[in-house]
């Protein structure tokens, strides 16, 4: 094990971080994208994970054990995510994992940790297949966020009732489980609540020219355009929407949450709305303290993904504390029993499928910044 660790540290010095050993310690893993197309997600998740671990170790660790950790970069690639999950389980012998971040990488990770019986909590992956596949619960897999059906339904209701939309168009990435899942839920919810879905079109992972799809959207007469994708792709589409002169309200899910969205789209994303897991404008004491703490350490306000990572890591540490052991089965049972956990992103309860029951925040892009609009309860 020691030789393998030294070899990994030599081969991947930027990706592996290991705290010196202690007499009693528990090793946990973090899987997050530190390179690739959503690296800002991964960076804020890593920063927040480390804050939670440092805080716990400063208090003497959990259940009498110091926490050591291994951080792995999955590059937001499904194959690489499976590779690093296997590394954490079979070579690093971690007792629990936080990660991954997006649904397309977390789904293959969930299959590996389930077979190995290693309790794992994703802070942010919202696709239902992360915790349940073909109707069967993956009982070692959990998540610290709400799931896609909830935010797809919330945004359909918001587009109809608050924005007074009557006809919606949806553009989604057909290669991305996250994007497809929310697109389908939004379409069903918008129709069920009396709206018309005038266009439902897909694109590929590497597409950058959306002019043909936007011509269809314009011809459909839609007054709302739902974009269930990550900030980089949404930014490109938003710019092309304005170049074509489309008069639509842009609406989306939590994948929009990155400071790079405004950097890419500029004024083209002004007035857009999206669902998210928290708002830094929330004045609850735990939110105020968290924002101050993160800002002092990293010089900026934490995004929702980082906040969820802080919450998910603390939930895992609380489960280890309750288990009083590094036994993965006992940690799994303690995670499954979480009720009314006082998280920064809101009071959280684990349901029978390992999914988190909590509220959603609606945010608006205004003046190049995110403005809190309202909270929506499940």
Short mmCIF file of C-alpha atoms in Angstrom, two decimals:
data_model
loop_
_atom_site.label_atom_id
_atom_site.label_comp_id
_atom_site.label_asym_id
_atom_site.label_seq_id
_atom_site.Cartn_x
_atom_site.Cartn_y
_atom_site.Cartn_z
CA UNK A 1 0.00 0.00 0.00
CA UNK A 2 2.77 2.40 0.91
CA UNK A 3 4.61 1.72 -2.35
CA UNK A 4 1.38 2.26 -4.34
CA UNK A 5 0.76 5.55 -2.54
CA UNK A 6 4.28 6.80 -3.25
CA UNK A 7 3.96 5.82 -6.91
CA UNK A 8 0.63 7.64 -7.27
CA UNK A 9 2.00 10.74 -5.57
CA UNK A 10 4.91 10.69 -8.05
CA UNK A 11 2.69 10.17 -11.09
CA UNK A 12 -0.11 12.57 -10.11
CA UNK A 13 1.35 15.15 -7.73
CA UNK A 14 -1.46 17.67 -8.36
CA UNK A 15 -4.25 15.16 -7.80
CA UNK A 16 -3.23 13.21 -4.71
CA UNK A 17 -3.15 14.80 -1.27
CA UNK A 18 -2.53 12.63 1.77
CA UNK A 19 -2.37 13.73 5.38
CA UNK A 20 0.46 12.10 7.39
CA UNK A 21 -0.62 8.98 9.23
CA UNK A 22 -1.80 8.97 12.87
CA UNK A 23 -2.18 6.20 15.38
CA UNK A 24 -5.95 6.15 14.75
CA UNK A 25 -7.21 7.46 11.46
CA UNK A 26 -9.89 6.97 8.85
CA UNK A 27 -9.15 7.53 5.15
CA UNK A 28 -11.87 8.96 2.93
CA UNK A 29 -11.82 9.85 -0.76
CA UNK A 30 -13.03 12.79 -2.83
CA UNK A 31 -13.85 12.47 -6.56
CA UNK A 32 -14.34 15.81 -8.32
CA UNK A 33 -13.53 17.39 -11.74
CA UNK A 34 -10.42 19.54 -11.33
CA UNK A 35 -9.86 19.74 -15.09
CA UNK A 36 -12.12 19.45 -18.12
CA UNK A 37 -15.28 21.34 -19.04
CA UNK A 38 -16.68 21.98 -15.52
CA UNK A 39 -13.52 22.47 -13.50
CA UNK A 40 -14.95 25.46 -11.57
CA UNK A 41 -17.48 23.01 -10.10
CA UNK A 42 -14.66 20.71 -9.03
CA UNK A 43 -12.53 23.45 -7.53
CA UNK A 44 -15.29 24.78 -5.28
CA UNK A 45 -16.22 21.23 -4.24
CA UNK A 46 -12.58 20.45 -3.33
CA UNK A 47 -12.19 23.74 -1.43
CA UNK A 48 -15.32 23.08 0.62
CA UNK A 49 -14.50 19.42 1.28
CA UNK A 50 -11.13 20.47 2.67
CA UNK A 51 -12.65 23.13 4.93
CA UNK A 52 -15.00 20.54 6.47
CA UNK A 53 -12.17 18.03 7.00
CA UNK A 54 -9.85 20.67 8.46
CA UNK A 55 -12.56 21.82 10.88
CA UNK A 56 -13.20 18.26 12.05
CA UNK A 57 -9.50 17.48 12.49
CA UNK A 58 -9.01 20.72 14.42
CA UNK A 59 -11.57 19.39 16.92
CA UNK A 60 -9.71 16.07 17.26
CA UNK A 61 -11.23 14.20 14.30
CA UNK A 62 -14.34 12.00 14.42
CA UNK A 63 -15.02 9.03 16.70
CA UNK A 64 -11.46 9.30 18.00
CA UNK A 65 -9.96 9.10 14.50
CA UNK A 66 -8.05 11.71 12.52
CA UNK A 67 -9.33 12.08 8.96
CA UNK A 68 -6.91 11.46 6.09
CA UNK A 69 -8.01 11.92 2.52
CA UNK A 70 -7.24 11.29 -1.14
CA UNK A 71 -8.49 13.68 -3.84
CA UNK A 72 -8.96 12.39 -7.40
CA UNK A 73 -9.74 14.34 -10.59
CA UNK A 74 -12.32 12.63 -12.84
CA UNK A 75 -12.12 15.37 -15.52
CA UNK A 76 -15.94 15.15 -15.75
CA UNK A 77 -15.42 12.02 -17.85
CA UNK A 78 -17.43 8.86 -17.09
CA UNK A 79 -14.58 6.47 -17.90
CA UNK A 80 -12.08 8.40 -15.82
CA UNK A 81 -14.57 8.58 -12.95
CA UNK A 82 -14.81 4.77 -12.96
CA UNK A 83 -11.01 4.53 -13.03
CA UNK A 84 -10.49 6.78 -10.00
CA UNK A 85 -13.33 5.11 -8.09
CA UNK A 86 -11.62 1.75 -8.59
CA UNK A 87 -8.33 3.30 -7.46
CA UNK A 88 -9.87 4.67 -4.26
CA UNK A 89 -11.62 1.39 -3.45
CA UNK A 90 -9.01 -1.17 -4.44
CA UNK A 91 -5.68 0.59 -3.96
CA UNK A 92 -6.25 3.40 -1.49
CA UNK A 93 -8.71 1.29 0.56
CA UNK A 94 -10.79 4.28 1.59
CA UNK A 95 -13.64 3.70 4.05
CA UNK A 96 -16.02 6.22 2.48
CA UNK A 97 -16.18 8.63 -0.49
CA UNK A 98 -17.59 12.09 -1.25
CA UNK A 99 -18.38 12.45 -4.98
CA UNK A 100 -18.61 12.69 -7.78
CA UNK A 101 -20.10 15.98 -8.93
CA UNK A 102 -22.04 15.55 -12.18
CA UNK A 103 -24.57 12.80 -12.84
CA UNK A 104 -22.77 11.33 -15.84
CA UNK A 105 -19.68 10.62 -13.72
CA UNK A 106 -21.47 9.71 -10.50
CA UNK A 107 -23.64 6.99 -12.07
CA UNK A 108 -20.63 4.77 -13.01
CA UNK A 109 -19.03 5.58 -9.64
CA UNK A 110 -22.20 4.43 -7.87
CA UNK A 111 -22.03 1.00 -9.52
CA UNK A 112 -18.42 0.50 -8.38
CA UNK A 113 -18.88 1.58 -4.77
CA UNK A 114 -22.09 -0.45 -4.50
CA UNK A 115 -20.26 -3.64 -5.52
CA UNK A 116 -17.43 -2.81 -3.10
CA UNK A 117 -19.86 -1.76 -0.30
CA UNK A 118 -18.18 1.59 0.32
CA UNK A 119 -20.61 4.29 1.58
CA UNK A 120 -20.55 7.26 -0.80
CA UNK A 121 -22.38 10.59 -0.86
CA UNK A 122 -22.50 12.80 -3.94
CA UNK A 123 -22.96 16.45 -2.99
CA UNK A 124 -24.49 17.46 -6.30
CA UNK A 125 -25.46 14.70 -8.76
CA UNK A 126 -29.20 15.11 -9.32
CA UNK A 127 -30.15 12.29 -11.75
CA UNK A 128 -32.40 9.62 -10.11
CA UNK A 129 -30.18 6.81 -11.51
CA UNK A 130 -27.44 7.79 -9.08
CA UNK A 131 -29.19 6.04 -6.17
CA UNK A 132 -31.78 3.81 -7.88
CA UNK A 133 -31.37 1.79 -11.09
CA UNK A 134 -34.04 -0.39 -12.72
CA UNK A 135 -36.17 0.04 -9.62
CA UNK A 136 -33.45 -1.29 -7.29
CA UNK A 137 -31.94 0.84 -4.52
CA UNK A 138 -28.12 1.14 -4.40
CA UNK A 139 -28.00 1.08 -0.62
CA UNK A 140 -24.40 2.33 -0.22
CA UNK A 141 -25.05 5.41 -2.42
CA UNK A 142 -26.46 8.71 -1.10
CA UNK A 143 -26.71 12.32 -2.21
CA UNK A 144 -26.80 15.68 -0.45
CA UNK A 145 -29.00 17.52 -2.99
CA UNK A 146 -32.53 17.36 -4.37
CA UNK A 147 -33.10 15.32 -7.54
CA UNK A 148 -33.87 16.31 -11.13
CA UNK A 149 -37.63 15.62 -11.07
CA UNK A 150 -37.98 18.17 -8.26
CA UNK A 151 -36.11 21.03 -9.95
CA UNK A 152 -37.62 20.24 -13.40
CA UNK A 153 -41.08 20.48 -11.88
CA UNK A 154 -40.20 23.62 -9.90
CA UNK A 155 -38.93 25.46 -12.99
CA UNK A 156 -41.94 24.43 -15.12
CA UNK A 157 -44.26 25.83 -12.45
CA UNK A 158 -42.16 28.99 -12.12
CA UNK A 159 -42.15 29.56 -15.92
CA UNK A 160 -45.93 29.23 -16.07
CA UNK A 161 -47.03 31.01 -12.90
CA UNK A 162 -44.37 33.66 -12.31
CA UNK A 163 -43.09 34.37 -15.84
CA UNK A 164 -46.58 33.83 -17.34
CA UNK A 165 -45.10 31.68 -20.11
CA UNK A 166 -47.55 29.91 -22.39
CA UNK A 167 -45.30 28.08 -24.84
CA UNK A 168 -41.87 26.56 -24.07
CA UNK A 169 -38.95 25.27 -26.12
CA UNK A 170 -36.35 22.89 -24.66
CA UNK A 171 -32.77 22.34 -25.91
CA UNK A 172 -30.77 19.56 -24.22
CA UNK A 173 -27.57 17.52 -24.52
CA UNK A 174 -28.56 14.00 -25.64
CA UNK A 175 -25.24 12.57 -24.36
CA UNK A 176 -25.73 13.84 -20.80
CA UNK A 177 -28.00 12.00 -18.30
CA UNK A 178 -28.38 15.16 -16.22
CA UNK A 179 -29.48 17.27 -19.20
CA UNK A 180 -31.83 14.63 -20.64
CA UNK A 181 -33.41 13.81 -17.30
CA UNK A 182 -34.36 17.38 -16.41
CA UNK A 183 -35.48 18.13 -20.00
CA UNK A 184 -37.98 15.28 -19.90
CA UNK A 185 -39.31 16.19 -16.46
CA UNK A 186 -39.69 19.87 -17.44
CA UNK A 187 -41.58 18.90 -20.63
CA UNK A 188 -43.98 16.66 -18.72
CA UNK A 189 -44.57 19.15 -15.91
CA UNK A 190 -45.04 22.13 -18.24
CA UNK A 191 -47.68 20.25 -20.25
CA UNK A 192 -49.38 18.85 -17.14
CA UNK A 193 -49.77 22.35 -15.72
CA UNK A 194 -51.42 23.65 -18.91
CA UNK A 195 -48.48 24.91 -20.98
CA UNK A 196 -47.51 23.99 -24.56
CA UNK A 197 -44.08 22.54 -25.44
CA UNK A 198 -43.56 23.89 -28.95
CA UNK A 199 -40.04 22.55 -29.55
CA UNK A 200 -37.97 19.76 -27.93
CA UNK A 201 -34.57 19.50 -29.61
CA UNK A 202 -31.22 17.89 -28.74
CA UNK A 203 -27.55 18.51 -29.51
CA UNK A 204 -24.28 16.67 -28.97
CA UNK A 205 -21.60 17.06 -26.31
CA UNK A 206 -19.10 18.79 -28.62
CA UNK A 207 -21.55 20.99 -30.56
CA UNK A 208 -20.83 24.73 -30.51
CA UNK A 209 -23.08 26.00 -33.35
CA UNK A 210 -26.76 25.96 -32.36
CA UNK A 211 -28.10 28.17 -35.18
CA UNK A 212 -30.16 25.41 -36.85
CA UNK A 213 -31.83 24.47 -33.54
CA UNK A 214 -32.49 28.10 -32.66
CA UNK A 215 -34.12 28.65 -36.06
CA UNK A 216 -36.60 25.91 -35.08
CA UNK A 217 -37.14 27.52 -31.70
CA UNK A 218 -37.85 30.89 -33.34
CA UNK A 219 -40.31 29.30 -35.77
CA UNK A 220 -42.10 27.52 -32.87
CA UNK A 221 -43.16 30.84 -31.33
CA UNK A 222 -42.06 29.76 -27.84
CA UNK A 223 -41.86 32.50 -25.21
CA UNK A 224 -39.73 30.45 -22.76
CA UNK A 225 -36.50 28.58 -23.61
CA UNK A 226 -35.47 25.93 -21.05
CA UNK A 227 -31.74 25.09 -21.13
CA UNK A 228 -30.94 22.16 -18.81
CA UNK A 229 -27.16 22.08 -19.17
CA UNK A 230 -23.94 23.34 -17.55
CA UNK A 231 -22.79 26.96 -17.57
CA UNK A 232 -20.30 26.66 -20.44
CA UNK A 233 -22.82 25.31 -22.96
CA UNK A 234 -25.62 27.56 -21.66
CA UNK A 235 -23.36 30.59 -22.15
CA UNK A 236 -22.73 29.72 -25.80
CA UNK A 237 -26.43 29.10 -26.50
CA UNK A 238 -27.46 32.32 -24.77
CA UNK A 239 -25.14 34.38 -26.97
CA UNK A 240 -26.54 32.77 -30.12
CA UNK A 241 -30.12 33.29 -28.88
CA UNK A 242 -29.50 37.04 -28.73
CA UNK A 243 -27.60 37.08 -32.06
CA UNK A 244 -30.66 35.55 -33.71
CA UNK A 245 -32.95 38.09 -32.06
CA UNK A 246 -35.11 35.53 -30.25
CA UNK A 247 -37.58 37.07 -27.80
CA UNK A 248 -37.62 34.30 -25.16
CA UNK A 249 -37.11 34.09 -21.39
CA UNK A 250 -34.14 31.87 -20.58
CA UNK A 251 -34.71 29.38 -17.75
CA UNK A 252 -32.60 26.52 -16.38
CA UNK A 253 -31.51 24.29 -13.48
CA UNK A 254 -28.55 24.31 -11.08
CA UNK A 255 -25.97 23.58 -13.80
CA UNK A 256 -25.98 27.33 -14.52
CA UNK A 257 -24.33 28.07 -11.19
CA UNK A 258 -20.83 29.33 -12.03
CA UNK A 259 -19.23 32.78 -12.24
CA UNK A 260 -18.03 31.70 -15.68
CA UNK A 261 -21.61 31.78 -17.02
CA UNK A 262 -21.64 35.59 -17.10
CA UNK A 263 -18.01 35.66 -18.33
CA UNK A 264 -19.01 33.53 -21.33
CA UNK A 265 -22.47 34.93 -22.09
CA UNK A 266 -22.08 38.57 -21.01
CA UNK A 267 -25.34 40.48 -21.25
CA UNK A 268 -26.94 37.68 -23.27
CA UNK A 269 -27.79 35.83 -20.05
CA UNK A 270 -29.27 38.91 -18.31
CA UNK A 271 -32.77 38.23 -16.98
CA UNK A 272 -32.30 34.47 -16.98
CA UNK A 273 -33.66 32.40 -14.06
CA UNK A 274 -32.42 29.12 -12.61
CA UNK A 275 -33.05 26.81 -9.67
CA UNK A 276 -30.33 26.30 -7.12
CA UNK A 277 -29.59 24.73 -3.75
CA UNK A 278 -28.91 27.85 -1.70
CA UNK A 279 -28.42 31.60 -1.93
CA UNK A 280 -25.57 33.51 -0.26
CA UNK A 281 -28.15 36.27 0.31
CA UNK A 282 -30.01 34.01 2.78
CA UNK A 283 -29.60 35.63 6.23
CA UNK A 284 -29.77 32.46 8.34
CA UNK A 285 -26.78 32.43 10.78
CA UNK A 286 -25.30 29.23 9.32
CA UNK A 287 -25.31 30.76 5.81
CA UNK A 288 -23.74 34.03 7.01
CA UNK A 289 -21.01 32.14 8.89
CA UNK A 290 -20.28 29.83 5.92
CA UNK A 291 -20.03 32.67 3.38
CA UNK A 292 -17.68 34.59 5.69
CA UNK A 293 -15.51 31.53 6.33
CA UNK A 294 -15.17 30.60 2.63
CA UNK A 295 -14.53 34.19 1.57
CA UNK A 296 -11.76 34.62 4.15
CA UNK A 297 -10.02 31.48 2.88
CA UNK A 298 -10.61 31.75 -0.88
CA UNK A 299 -11.43 35.40 -1.50
CA UNK A 300 -14.83 34.83 -3.06
CA UNK A 301 -18.40 33.84 -2.25
CA UNK A 302 -19.02 30.07 -2.28
CA UNK A 303 -21.24 28.75 -5.05
CA UNK A 304 -24.01 26.21 -4.47
CA UNK A 305 -21.86 23.25 -5.47
CA UNK A 306 -19.22 24.14 -2.92
CA UNK A 307 -21.87 24.70 -0.29
CA UNK A 308 -23.43 21.30 -0.99
CA UNK A 309 -19.96 19.71 -0.80
CA UNK A 310 -19.41 21.28 2.63
CA UNK A 311 -22.81 19.97 3.76
CA UNK A 312 -22.30 16.48 2.26
CA UNK A 313 -18.84 16.13 3.83
CA UNK A 314 -20.22 17.17 7.21
CA UNK A 315 -23.07 14.66 6.85
CA UNK A 316 -20.56 11.91 6.13
CA UNK A 317 -18.44 12.94 9.12
CA UNK A 318 -21.56 13.02 11.31
CA UNK A 319 -22.39 9.49 10.12
CA UNK A 320 -18.86 8.30 11.05
CA UNK A 321 -19.29 9.96 14.43
CA UNK A 322 -22.62 8.20 14.98
CA UNK A 323 -21.21 4.89 13.77
CA UNK A 324 -18.31 5.27 16.21
CA UNK A 325 -16.25 3.15 13.85
CA UNK A 326 -14.63 3.01 10.41
CA UNK A 327 -16.82 0.02 9.50
CA UNK A 328 -18.38 0.90 6.09
CA UNK A 329 -21.64 -0.93 6.89
CA UNK A 330 -22.11 1.00 10.14
CA UNK A 331 -21.31 4.28 8.35
CA UNK A 332 -23.87 3.42 5.65
CA UNK A 333 -26.55 2.73 8.28
CA UNK A 334 -25.79 6.04 10.02
CA UNK A 335 -26.00 7.97 6.72
CA UNK A 336 -29.37 6.38 5.98
CA UNK A 337 -30.68 7.57 9.38
CA UNK A 338 -29.94 11.30 8.89
CA UNK A 339 -32.96 13.41 9.84
CA UNK A 340 -33.33 17.21 10.09
CA UNK A 341 -29.60 17.77 9.63
CA UNK A 342 -28.89 21.49 10.05
CA UNK A 343 -27.01 22.08 6.79
CA UNK A 344 -25.96 25.43 5.32
CA UNK A 345 -28.22 24.72 2.34
CA UNK A 346 -31.19 24.05 4.60
CA UNK A 347 -32.62 21.45 6.95
CA UNK A 348 -32.03 18.08 5.32
CA UNK A 349 -33.52 14.61 5.71
CA UNK A 350 -32.43 11.44 3.89
CA UNK A 351 -35.34 9.57 2.27
CA UNK A 352 -35.63 5.80 1.74
CA UNK A 353 -33.78 6.04 -1.60
CA UNK A 354 -30.80 7.95 -0.19
CA UNK A 355 -32.04 11.19 -1.77
CA UNK A 356 -32.17 14.44 0.18
CA UNK A 357 -35.43 16.19 0.98
CA UNK A 358 -34.82 19.96 1.05
CA UNK A 359 -35.94 23.30 -0.46
CA UNK A 360 -34.88 24.92 -3.75
CA UNK A 361 -33.89 28.56 -4.33
CA UNK A 362 -34.84 30.48 -7.49
CA UNK A 363 -32.14 32.93 -8.65
CA UNK A 364 -32.08 35.60 -11.38
CA UNK A 365 -29.09 36.90 -13.36
CA UNK A 366 -29.30 40.67 -12.92
CA UNK A 367 -26.51 43.21 -13.46
CA UNK A 368 -24.12 40.31 -14.07
CA UNK A 369 -24.82 38.85 -10.60
CA UNK A 370 -27.07 36.24 -9.07
CA UNK A 371 -30.08 37.74 -7.29
CA UNK A 372 -32.16 35.68 -4.84
CA UNK A 373 -35.84 35.57 -5.88
CA UNK A 374 -37.63 33.04 -3.67
CA UNK A 375 -37.45 29.64 -1.94
CA UNK A 376 -39.65 26.77 -3.10
CA UNK A 377 -40.43 23.88 -0.74
CA UNK A 378 -40.76 20.22 -1.82
#
